[in-house]
Coordinates of C-alpha atoms (C1' of nucleotides) in Angstrom, one line a residue:
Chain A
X1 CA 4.0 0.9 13.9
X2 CA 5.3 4.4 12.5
X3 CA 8.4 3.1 11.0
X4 CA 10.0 6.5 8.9
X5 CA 11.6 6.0 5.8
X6 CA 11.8 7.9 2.7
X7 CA 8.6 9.9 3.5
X8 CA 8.8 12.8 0.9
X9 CA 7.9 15.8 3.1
X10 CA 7.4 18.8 2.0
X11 CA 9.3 21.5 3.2
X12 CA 6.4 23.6 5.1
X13 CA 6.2 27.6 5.9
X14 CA 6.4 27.6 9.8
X15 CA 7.8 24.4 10.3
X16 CA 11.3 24.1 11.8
X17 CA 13.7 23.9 8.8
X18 CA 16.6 22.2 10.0
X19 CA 16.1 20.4 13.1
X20 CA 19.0 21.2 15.4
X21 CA 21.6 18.6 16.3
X22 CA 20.6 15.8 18.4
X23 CA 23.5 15.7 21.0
X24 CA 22.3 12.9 22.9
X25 CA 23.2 10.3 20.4
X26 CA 25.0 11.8 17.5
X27 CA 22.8 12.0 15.0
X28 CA 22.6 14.7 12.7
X29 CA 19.0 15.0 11.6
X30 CA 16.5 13.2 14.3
X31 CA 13.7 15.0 13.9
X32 CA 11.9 13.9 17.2
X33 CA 14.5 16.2 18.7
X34 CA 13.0 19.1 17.3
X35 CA 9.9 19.2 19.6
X36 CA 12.0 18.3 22.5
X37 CA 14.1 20.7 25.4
X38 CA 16.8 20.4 26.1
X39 CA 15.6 18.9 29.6
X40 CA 13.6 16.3 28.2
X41 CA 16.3 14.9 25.6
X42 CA 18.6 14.8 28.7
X43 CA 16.5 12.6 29.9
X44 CA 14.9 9.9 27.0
X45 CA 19.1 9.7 27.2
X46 CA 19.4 8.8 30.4
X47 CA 17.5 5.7 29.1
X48 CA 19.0 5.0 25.9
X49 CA 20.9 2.3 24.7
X50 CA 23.2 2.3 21.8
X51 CA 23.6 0.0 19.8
X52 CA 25.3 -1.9 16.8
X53 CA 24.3 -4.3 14.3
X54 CA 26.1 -5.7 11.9
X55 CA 25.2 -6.3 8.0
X56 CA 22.4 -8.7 7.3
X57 CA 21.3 -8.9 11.0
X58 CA 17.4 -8.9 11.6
X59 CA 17.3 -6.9 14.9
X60 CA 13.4 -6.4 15.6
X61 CA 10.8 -9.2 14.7
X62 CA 7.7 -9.4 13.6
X63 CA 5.6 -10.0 16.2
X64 CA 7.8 -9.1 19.0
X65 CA 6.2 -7.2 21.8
X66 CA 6.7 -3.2 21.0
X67 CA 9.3 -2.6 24.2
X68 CA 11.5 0.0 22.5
X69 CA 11.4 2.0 19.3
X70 CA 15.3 3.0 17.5
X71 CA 16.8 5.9 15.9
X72 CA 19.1 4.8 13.2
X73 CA 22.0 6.6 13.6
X74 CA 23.7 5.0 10.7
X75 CA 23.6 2.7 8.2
X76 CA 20.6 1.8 6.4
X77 CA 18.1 -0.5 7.0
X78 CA 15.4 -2.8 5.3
X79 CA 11.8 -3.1 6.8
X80 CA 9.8 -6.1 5.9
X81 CA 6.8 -8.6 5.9
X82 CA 7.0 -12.5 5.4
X83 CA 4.4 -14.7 4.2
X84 CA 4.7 -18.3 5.6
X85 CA 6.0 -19.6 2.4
X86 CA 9.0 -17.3 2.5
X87 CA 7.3 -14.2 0.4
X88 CA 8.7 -11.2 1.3
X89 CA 7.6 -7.7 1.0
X90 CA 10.2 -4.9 2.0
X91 CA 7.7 -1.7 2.8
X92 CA 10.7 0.7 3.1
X93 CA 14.3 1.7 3.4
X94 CA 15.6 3.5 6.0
X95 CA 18.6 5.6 7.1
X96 CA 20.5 7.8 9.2
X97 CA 17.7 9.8 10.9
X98 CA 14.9 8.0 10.4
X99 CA 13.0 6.6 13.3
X100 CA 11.5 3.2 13.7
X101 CA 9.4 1.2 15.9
X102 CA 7.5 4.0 17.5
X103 CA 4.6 1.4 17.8
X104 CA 1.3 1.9 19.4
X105 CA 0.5 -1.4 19.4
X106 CA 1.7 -4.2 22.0
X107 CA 3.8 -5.6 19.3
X108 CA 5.3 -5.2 16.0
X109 CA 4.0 -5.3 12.8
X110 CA 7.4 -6.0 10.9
X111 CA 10.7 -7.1 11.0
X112 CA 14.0 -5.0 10.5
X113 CA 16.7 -6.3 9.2
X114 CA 20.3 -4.2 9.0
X115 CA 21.7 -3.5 5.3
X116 CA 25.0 -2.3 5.7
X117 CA 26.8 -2.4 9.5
X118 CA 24.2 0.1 11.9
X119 CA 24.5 2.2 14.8
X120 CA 21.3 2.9 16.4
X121 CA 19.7 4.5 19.4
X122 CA 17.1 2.3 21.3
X123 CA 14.8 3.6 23.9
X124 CA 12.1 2.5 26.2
X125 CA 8.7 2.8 24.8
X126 CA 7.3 3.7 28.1
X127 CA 9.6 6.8 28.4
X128 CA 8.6 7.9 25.1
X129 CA 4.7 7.7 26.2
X130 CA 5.2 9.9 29.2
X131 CA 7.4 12.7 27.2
X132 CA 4.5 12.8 25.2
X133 CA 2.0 13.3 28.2
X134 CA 4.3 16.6 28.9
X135 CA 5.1 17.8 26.0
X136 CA 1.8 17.6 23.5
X137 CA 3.9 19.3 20.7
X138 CA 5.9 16.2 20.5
X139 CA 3.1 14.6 19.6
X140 CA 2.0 16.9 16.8
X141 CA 5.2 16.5 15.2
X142 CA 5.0 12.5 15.5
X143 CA 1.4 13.2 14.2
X144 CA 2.6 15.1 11.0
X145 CA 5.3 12.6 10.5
X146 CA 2.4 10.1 10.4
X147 CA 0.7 11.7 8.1
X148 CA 3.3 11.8 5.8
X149 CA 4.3 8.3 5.9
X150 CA 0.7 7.6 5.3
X151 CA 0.8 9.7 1.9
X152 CA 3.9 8.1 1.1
X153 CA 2.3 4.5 2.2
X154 CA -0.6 5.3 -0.4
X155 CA 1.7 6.0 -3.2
X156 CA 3.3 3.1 -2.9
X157 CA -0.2 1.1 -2.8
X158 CA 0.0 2.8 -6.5
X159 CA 3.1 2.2 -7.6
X160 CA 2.8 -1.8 -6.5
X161 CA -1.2 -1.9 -7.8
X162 CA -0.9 -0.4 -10.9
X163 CA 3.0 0.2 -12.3
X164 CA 4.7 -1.5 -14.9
X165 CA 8.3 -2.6 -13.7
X166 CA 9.7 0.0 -15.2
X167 CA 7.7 2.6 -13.7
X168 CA 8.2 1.0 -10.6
X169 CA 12.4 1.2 -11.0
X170 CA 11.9 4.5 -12.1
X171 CA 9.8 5.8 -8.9
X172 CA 12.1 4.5 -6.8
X173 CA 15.1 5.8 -8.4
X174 CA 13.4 9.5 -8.5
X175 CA 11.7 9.0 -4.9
X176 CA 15.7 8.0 -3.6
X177 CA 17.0 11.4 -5.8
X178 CA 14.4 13.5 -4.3
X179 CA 15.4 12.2 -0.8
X180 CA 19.1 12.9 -1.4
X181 CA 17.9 16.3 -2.5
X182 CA 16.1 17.1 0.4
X183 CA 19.1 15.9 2.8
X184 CA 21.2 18.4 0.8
X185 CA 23.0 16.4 -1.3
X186 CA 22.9 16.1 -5.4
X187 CA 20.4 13.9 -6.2
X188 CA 22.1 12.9 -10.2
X189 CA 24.5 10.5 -8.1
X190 CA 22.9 7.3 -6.5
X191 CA 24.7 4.7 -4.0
X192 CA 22.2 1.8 -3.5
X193 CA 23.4 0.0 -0.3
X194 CA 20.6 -2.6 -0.5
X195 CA 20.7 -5.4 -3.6
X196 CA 18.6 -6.3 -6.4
X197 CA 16.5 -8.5 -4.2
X198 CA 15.8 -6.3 -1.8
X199 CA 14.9 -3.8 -4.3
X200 CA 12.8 -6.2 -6.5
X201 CA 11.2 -7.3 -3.0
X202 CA 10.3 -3.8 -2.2
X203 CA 8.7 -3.1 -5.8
X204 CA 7.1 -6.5 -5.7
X205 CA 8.8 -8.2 -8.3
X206 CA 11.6 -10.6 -9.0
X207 CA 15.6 -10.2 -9.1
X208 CA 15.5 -10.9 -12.4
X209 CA 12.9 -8.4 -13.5
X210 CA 14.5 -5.4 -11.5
X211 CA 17.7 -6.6 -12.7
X212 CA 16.6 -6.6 -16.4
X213 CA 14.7 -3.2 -16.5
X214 CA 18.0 -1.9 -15.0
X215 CA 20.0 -2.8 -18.1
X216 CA 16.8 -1.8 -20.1
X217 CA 17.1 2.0 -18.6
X218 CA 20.8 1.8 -19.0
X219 CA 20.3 0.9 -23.0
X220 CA 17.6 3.6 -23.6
X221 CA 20.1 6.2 -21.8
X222 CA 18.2 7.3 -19.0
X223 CA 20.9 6.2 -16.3
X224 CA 24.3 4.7 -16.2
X225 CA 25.7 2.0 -14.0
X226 CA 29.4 1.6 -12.2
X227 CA 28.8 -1.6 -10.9
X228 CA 25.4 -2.6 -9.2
X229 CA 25.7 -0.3 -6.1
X230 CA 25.8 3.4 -8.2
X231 CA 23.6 4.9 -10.5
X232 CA 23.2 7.7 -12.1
X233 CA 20.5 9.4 -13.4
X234 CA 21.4 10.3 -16.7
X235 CA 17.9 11.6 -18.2
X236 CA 15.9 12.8 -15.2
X237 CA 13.1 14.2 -17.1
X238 CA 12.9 10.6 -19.0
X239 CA 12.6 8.3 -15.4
X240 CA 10.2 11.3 -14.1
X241 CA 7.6 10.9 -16.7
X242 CA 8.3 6.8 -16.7
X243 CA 7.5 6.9 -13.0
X244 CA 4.4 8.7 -13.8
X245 CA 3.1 6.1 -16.5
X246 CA 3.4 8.9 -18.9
X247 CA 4.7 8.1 -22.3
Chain B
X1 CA -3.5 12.3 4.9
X2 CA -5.2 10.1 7.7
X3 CA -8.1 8.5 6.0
X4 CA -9.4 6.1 8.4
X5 CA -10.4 2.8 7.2
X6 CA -10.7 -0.8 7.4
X7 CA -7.8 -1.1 9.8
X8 CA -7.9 -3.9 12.1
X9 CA -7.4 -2.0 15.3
X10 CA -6.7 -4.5 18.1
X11 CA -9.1 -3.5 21.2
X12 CA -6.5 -2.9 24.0
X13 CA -7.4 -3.2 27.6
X14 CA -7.2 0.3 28.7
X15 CA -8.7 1.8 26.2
X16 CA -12.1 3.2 26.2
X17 CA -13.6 -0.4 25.2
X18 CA -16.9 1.5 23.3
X19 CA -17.0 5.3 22.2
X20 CA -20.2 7.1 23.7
X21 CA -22.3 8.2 20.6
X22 CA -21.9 11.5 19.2
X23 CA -24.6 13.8 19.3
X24 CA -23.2 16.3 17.1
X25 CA -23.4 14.1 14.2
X26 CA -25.9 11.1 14.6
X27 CA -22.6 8.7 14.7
X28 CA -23.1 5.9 16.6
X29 CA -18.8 5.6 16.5
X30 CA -17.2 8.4 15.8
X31 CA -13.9 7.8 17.8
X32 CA -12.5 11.3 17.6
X33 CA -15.6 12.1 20.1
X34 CA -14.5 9.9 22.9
X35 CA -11.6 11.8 23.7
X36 CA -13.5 15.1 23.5
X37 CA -15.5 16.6 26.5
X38 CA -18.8 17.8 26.1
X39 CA -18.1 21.2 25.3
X40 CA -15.6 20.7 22.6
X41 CA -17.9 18.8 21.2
X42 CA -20.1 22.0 21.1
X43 CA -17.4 23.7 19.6
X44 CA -16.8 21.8 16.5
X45 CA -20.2 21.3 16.6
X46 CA -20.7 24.7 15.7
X47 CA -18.6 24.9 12.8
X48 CA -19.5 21.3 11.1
X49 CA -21.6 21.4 7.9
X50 CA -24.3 18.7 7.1
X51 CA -23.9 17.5 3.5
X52 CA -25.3 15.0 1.6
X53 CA -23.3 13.1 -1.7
X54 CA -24.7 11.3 -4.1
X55 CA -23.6 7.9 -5.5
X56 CA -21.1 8.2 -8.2
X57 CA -20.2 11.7 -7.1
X58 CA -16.3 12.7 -5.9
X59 CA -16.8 15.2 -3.1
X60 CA -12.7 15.5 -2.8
X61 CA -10.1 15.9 -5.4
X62 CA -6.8 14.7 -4.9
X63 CA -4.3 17.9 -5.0
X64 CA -7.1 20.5 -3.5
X65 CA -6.3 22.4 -0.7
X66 CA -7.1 20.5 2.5
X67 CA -9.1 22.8 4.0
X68 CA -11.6 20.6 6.1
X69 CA -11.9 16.7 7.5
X70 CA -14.7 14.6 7.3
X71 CA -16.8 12.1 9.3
X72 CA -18.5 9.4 6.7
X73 CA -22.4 9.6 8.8
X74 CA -24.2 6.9 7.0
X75 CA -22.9 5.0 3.4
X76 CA -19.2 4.3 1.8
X77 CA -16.7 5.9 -0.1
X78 CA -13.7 4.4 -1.9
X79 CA -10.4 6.8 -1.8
X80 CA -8.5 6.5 -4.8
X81 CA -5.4 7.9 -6.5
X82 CA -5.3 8.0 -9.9
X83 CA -2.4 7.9 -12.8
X84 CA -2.5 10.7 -15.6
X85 CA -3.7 7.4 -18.2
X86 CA -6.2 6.6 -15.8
X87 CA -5.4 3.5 -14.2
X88 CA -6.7 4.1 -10.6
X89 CA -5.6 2.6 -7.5
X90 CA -8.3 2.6 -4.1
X91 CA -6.3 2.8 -1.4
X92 CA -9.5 2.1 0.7
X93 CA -13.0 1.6 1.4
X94 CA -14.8 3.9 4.3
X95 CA -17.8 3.3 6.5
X96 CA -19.7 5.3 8.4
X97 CA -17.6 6.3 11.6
X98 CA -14.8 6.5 9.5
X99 CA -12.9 9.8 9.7
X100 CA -12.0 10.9 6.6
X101 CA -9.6 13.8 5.3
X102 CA -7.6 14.4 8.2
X103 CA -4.3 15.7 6.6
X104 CA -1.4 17.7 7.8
X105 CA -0.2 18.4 4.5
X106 CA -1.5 21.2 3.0
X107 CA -3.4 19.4 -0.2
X108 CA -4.6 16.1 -0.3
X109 CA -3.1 13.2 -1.4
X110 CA -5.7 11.3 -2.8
X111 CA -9.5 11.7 -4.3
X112 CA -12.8 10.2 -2.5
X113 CA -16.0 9.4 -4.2
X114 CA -19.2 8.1 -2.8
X115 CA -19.8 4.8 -3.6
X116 CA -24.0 4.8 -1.8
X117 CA -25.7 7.9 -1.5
X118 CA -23.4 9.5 1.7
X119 CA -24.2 11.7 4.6
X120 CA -21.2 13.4 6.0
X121 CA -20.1 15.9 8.7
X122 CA -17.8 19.1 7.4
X123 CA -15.6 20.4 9.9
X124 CA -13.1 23.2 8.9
X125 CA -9.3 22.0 10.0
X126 CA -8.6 25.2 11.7
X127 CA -11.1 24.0 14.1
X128 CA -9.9 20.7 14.9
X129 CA -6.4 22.0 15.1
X130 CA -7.4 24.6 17.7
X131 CA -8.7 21.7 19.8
X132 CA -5.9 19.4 19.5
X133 CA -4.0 22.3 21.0
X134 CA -6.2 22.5 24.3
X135 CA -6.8 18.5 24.2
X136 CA -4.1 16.6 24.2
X137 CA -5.6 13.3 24.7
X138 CA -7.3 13.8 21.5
X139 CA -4.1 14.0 19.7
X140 CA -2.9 10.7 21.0
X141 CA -6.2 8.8 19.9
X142 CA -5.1 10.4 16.4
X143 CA -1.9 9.4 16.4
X144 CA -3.1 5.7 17.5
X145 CA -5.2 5.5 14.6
X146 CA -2.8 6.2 12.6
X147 CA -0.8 4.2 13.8
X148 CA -3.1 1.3 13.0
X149 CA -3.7 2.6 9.3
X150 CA 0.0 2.6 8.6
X151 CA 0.2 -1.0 10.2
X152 CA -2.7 -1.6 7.8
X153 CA -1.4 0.1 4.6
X154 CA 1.7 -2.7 5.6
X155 CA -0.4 -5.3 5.5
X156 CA -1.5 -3.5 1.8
X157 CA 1.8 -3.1 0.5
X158 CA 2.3 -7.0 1.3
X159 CA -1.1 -7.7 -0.5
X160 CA -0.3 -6.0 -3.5
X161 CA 3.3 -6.9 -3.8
X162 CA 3.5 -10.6 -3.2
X163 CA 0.5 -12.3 -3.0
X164 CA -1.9 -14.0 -6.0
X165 CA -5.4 -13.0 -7.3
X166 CA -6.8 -15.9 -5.4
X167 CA -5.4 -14.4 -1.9
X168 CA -6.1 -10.8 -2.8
X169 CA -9.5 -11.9 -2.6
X170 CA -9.5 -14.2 0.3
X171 CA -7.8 -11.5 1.9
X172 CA -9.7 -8.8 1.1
X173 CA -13.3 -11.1 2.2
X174 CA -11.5 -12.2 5.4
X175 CA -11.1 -8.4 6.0
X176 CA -14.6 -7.0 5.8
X177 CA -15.5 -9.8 7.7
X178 CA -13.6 -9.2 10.6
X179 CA -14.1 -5.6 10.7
X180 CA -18.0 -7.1 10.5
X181 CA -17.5 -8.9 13.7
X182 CA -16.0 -5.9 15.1
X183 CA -18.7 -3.7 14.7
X184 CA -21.0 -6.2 16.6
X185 CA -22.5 -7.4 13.3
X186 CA -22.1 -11.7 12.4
X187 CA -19.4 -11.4 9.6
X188 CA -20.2 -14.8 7.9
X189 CA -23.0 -13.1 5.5
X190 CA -20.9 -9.9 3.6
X191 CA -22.9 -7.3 1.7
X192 CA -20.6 -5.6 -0.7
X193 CA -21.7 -1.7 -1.9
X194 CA -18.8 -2.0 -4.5
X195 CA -19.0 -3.0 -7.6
X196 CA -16.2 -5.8 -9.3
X197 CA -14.1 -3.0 -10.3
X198 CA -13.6 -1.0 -7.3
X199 CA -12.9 -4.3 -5.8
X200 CA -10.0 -5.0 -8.2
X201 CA -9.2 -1.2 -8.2
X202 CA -8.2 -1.8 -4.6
X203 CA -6.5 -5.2 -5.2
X204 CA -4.5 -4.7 -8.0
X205 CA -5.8 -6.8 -10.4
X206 CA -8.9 -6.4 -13.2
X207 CA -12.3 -6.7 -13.1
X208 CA -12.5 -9.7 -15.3
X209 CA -10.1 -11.5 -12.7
X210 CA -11.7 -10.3 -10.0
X211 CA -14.6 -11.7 -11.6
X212 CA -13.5 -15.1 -12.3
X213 CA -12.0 -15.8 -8.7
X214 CA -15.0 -15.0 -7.3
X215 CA -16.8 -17.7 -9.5
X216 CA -13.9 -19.9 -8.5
X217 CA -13.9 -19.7 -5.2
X218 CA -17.6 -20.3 -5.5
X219 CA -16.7 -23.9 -7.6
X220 CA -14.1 -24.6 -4.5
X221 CA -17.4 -24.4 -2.1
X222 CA -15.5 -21.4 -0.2
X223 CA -18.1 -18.9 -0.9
X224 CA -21.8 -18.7 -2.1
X225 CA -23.2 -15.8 -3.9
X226 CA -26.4 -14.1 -4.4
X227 CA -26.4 -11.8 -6.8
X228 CA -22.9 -10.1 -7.3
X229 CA -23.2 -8.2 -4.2
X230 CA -24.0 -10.7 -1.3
X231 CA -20.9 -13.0 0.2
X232 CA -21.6 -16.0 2.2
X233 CA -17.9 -17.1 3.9
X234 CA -19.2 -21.0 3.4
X235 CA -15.8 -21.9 4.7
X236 CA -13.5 -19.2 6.7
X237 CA -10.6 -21.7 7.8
X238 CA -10.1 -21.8 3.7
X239 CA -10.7 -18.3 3.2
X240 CA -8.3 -17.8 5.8
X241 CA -5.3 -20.1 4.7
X242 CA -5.6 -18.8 1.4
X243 CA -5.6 -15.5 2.7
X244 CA -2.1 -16.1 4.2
X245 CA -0.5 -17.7 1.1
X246 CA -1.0 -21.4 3.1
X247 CA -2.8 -24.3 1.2
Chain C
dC1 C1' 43.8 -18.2 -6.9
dG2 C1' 39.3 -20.2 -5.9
dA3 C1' 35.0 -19.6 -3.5
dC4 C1' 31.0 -17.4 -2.6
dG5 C1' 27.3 -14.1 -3.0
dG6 C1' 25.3 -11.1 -6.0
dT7 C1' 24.1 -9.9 -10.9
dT8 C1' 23.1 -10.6 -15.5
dT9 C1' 21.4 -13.1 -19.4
dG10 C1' 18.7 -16.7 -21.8
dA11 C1' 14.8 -19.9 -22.8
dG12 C1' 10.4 -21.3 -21.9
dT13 C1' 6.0 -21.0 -19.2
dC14 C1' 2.0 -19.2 -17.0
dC15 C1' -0.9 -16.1 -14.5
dG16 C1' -3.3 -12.4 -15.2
dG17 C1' -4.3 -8.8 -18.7
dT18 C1' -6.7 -7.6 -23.1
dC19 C1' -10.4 -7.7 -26.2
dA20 C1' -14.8 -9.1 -27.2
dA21 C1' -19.2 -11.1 -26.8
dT22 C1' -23.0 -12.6 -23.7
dT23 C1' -25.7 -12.6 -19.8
dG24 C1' -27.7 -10.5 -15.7
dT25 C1' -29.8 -6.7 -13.0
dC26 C1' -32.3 -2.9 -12.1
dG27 C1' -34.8 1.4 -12.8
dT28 C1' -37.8 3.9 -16.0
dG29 C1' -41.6 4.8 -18.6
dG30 C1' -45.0 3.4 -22.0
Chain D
dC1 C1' -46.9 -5.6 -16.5
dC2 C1' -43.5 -5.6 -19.8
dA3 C1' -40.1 -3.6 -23.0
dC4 C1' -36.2 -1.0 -23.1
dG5 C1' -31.8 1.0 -22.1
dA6 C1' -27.8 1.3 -19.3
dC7 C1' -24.6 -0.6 -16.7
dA8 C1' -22.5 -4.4 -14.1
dA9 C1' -21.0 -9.1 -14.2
dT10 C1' -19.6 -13.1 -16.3
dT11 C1' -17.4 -16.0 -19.7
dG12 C1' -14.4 -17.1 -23.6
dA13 C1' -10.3 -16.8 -26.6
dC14 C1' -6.0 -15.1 -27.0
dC15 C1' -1.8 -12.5 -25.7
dG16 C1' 2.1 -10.8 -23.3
dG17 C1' 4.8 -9.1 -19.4
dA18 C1' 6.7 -10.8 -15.7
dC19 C1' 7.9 -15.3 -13.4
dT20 C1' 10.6 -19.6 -13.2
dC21 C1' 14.4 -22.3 -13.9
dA22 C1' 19.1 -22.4 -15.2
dA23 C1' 23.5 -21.0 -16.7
dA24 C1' 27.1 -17.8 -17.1
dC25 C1' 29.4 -13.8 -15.3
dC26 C1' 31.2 -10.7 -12.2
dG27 C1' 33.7 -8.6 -7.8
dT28 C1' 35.4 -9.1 -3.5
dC29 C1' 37.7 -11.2 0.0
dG30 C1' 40.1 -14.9 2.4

DNA sequence: CGACGGTTTGAGTCCGGTCAATTGTCGTGG
DNA sequence: CCACGACAATTGACCGGACTCAAACCGTCG
């Protein structure tokens, strides 16, 4: 497990604010780096694998044995469940930075499945486990980043348990804001890379239903649409308080 | 975050197959002790607090200050979040040996209430931290477990998202049972502390459907009851197909 | 241009929710 | 021991939000 998507963590007092670059495979904002030297990146790198996958491709399976976990590099990614019947549940997103498979169990608990094309960063498991031996604040940080995917897993438990569909399309439109926010970027503005499936199959309902609440917020005037792919979020203060169940 | 439930943690070879009991406490399985050494032990031990909760009663309120972590002695608790309307979502059910409050955030994410009269161990987080500092291995048992809650908050997410009333409940029967079976006990006979609602609370559905399923799956010969709170699993392969959408 | 995948829209159905009444359970105190 | 009150559980009748099935409508790319 650990897969780590759209965890909203809060910016803490005496945490590192910006982790630094991650030289060793390009990516901007991997935050594993951040508990690493220098030394020790060099050498998770010696063992890493890059790698590319193209749109649509499912690239780690359910039930696979746990050899490697990835660093998505780029692209975005879909993270997923299947019921034998074909029911799907998509239990996040990720994207550039985020980490997944970091596993400690023999195998894995999901499937992944590329969104766009992705370049990602694989690495042994086993190398992983002995950095951690050596460098026990490595371990904090992966602890913290657990705990914050566990708060965000709970919210979620919420938001499928007890939210209407709109409040569901208007948490994840404000959860996706809030993440572009805390990457730096405006938050008003939204490019959704994954479709209508897989954004009904993350909020546990149908095409149709997402699709029709999205024409729904787009009549009341809390967002606009160019297309399917880009949003934006025309009455912030309107999709908070939906999201909340409020009004 | 880190509330330590119901997850399904696969016994590895390798690991310590059967924690040693914790003195400190009266635990027979508290699993943060087996990676502590005597002394430690002492340590927290010095700091902990005794404290007794009545049924009914919420000893922790999602937003407050996260100041210490718990271990559940004797009883259960549910853990809830709650929307400003009121509709409430469990997010689990604890047992004693479950750790409980663990969190790296700074506040809470959720509220607990005692669901039995509860006996619980206090420990200030300052404390704990100190010791993961010196005691690595510790840290690594943490991040394990949660690596099997977020594995099991999957498992959730897929529940709530995708699957009918009739499988919540199969699912959510087959559950206690196993962790039953882990714990040593037979899990064919289930005593349930919870009332209906908390039940559906945590499933996502209402008490009245809750309600109804169970006198369903009673009709179907799957279960018998005694009284609302005493399961018998008449037939597990059934419970178990439905559980996984088959049938 | 036509084909294909995704999206939107429409009509009808149904599972589970709502509201309401009844029954069951248990602890308390006369 | 039984009557009572309070709360949980069950059952029934009805309703409605989301699902299903189906058709029409894009947008993109060969």
């Amino acid at each position: 497990m650990l897969a780590m998507p759209l965890s909203e963590t809060p910016r803490r007092a005496g945490t590192v604010s910006r982790p630094p670059a991650c030289e060793s495979c390009a990516a901007r904002s991997l935050s594993i780096c951040s508990a690493m030297q220098a030394e020790d990146l060099g050498r998770l790198a010696s063992a890493r694998t890059h790698q590319q996958v193209a749109a649509g491709e499912t690239f780690l399976n359910e039930g696979d044995a746990a050899t490697h976990f990835f660093n998505l590099v780029e692209g975005a990614v879909k993270v997923f469940k299947l019921l034998p019947d074909g029911r799907r549940q998509i239990t996040g997103f990720l994207f550039a930075g985020d980490l997944l498979g970091l596993a400690f169990n023999e195998s894995y608990s999901y499937s992944a499945e590329a969104i766009t094309p992705v370049k990602l960063c694989r690495f042994p498991r086993r190398q992983l486990e002995r950095l951690l031996d050596e460098f026990p604040r490595m371990e904090k940080r992966l602890l913290a980043m657990a705990s914050n995917e566990l708060a965000a897993a709970q919210e979620q438990m919420m938001l499928l348990g007890r939210k209407t569909a709109h409040e569901r399309i208007a948490s994840f439109l404000m959860s996706l804001a809030r993440r572009e926010e805390r990457a730096g970027r405006p938050g008003e503005m939204l490019h959704l890379p994954m479709t209508r499936t897989d954004i009904a199959d993350y909020l546990g309902i149908t095409t149709e239903t997402a699709s029709r609440v999205f024409t729904s917020l787009k009549k009341r005037g809390a967002i606009e649409l160019e297309g399917a792919g880009t949003v934006r979020l025309a009455d912030r203060d309107a999709l908070e308080e939906l999201a909340n169940g409020l009004e």
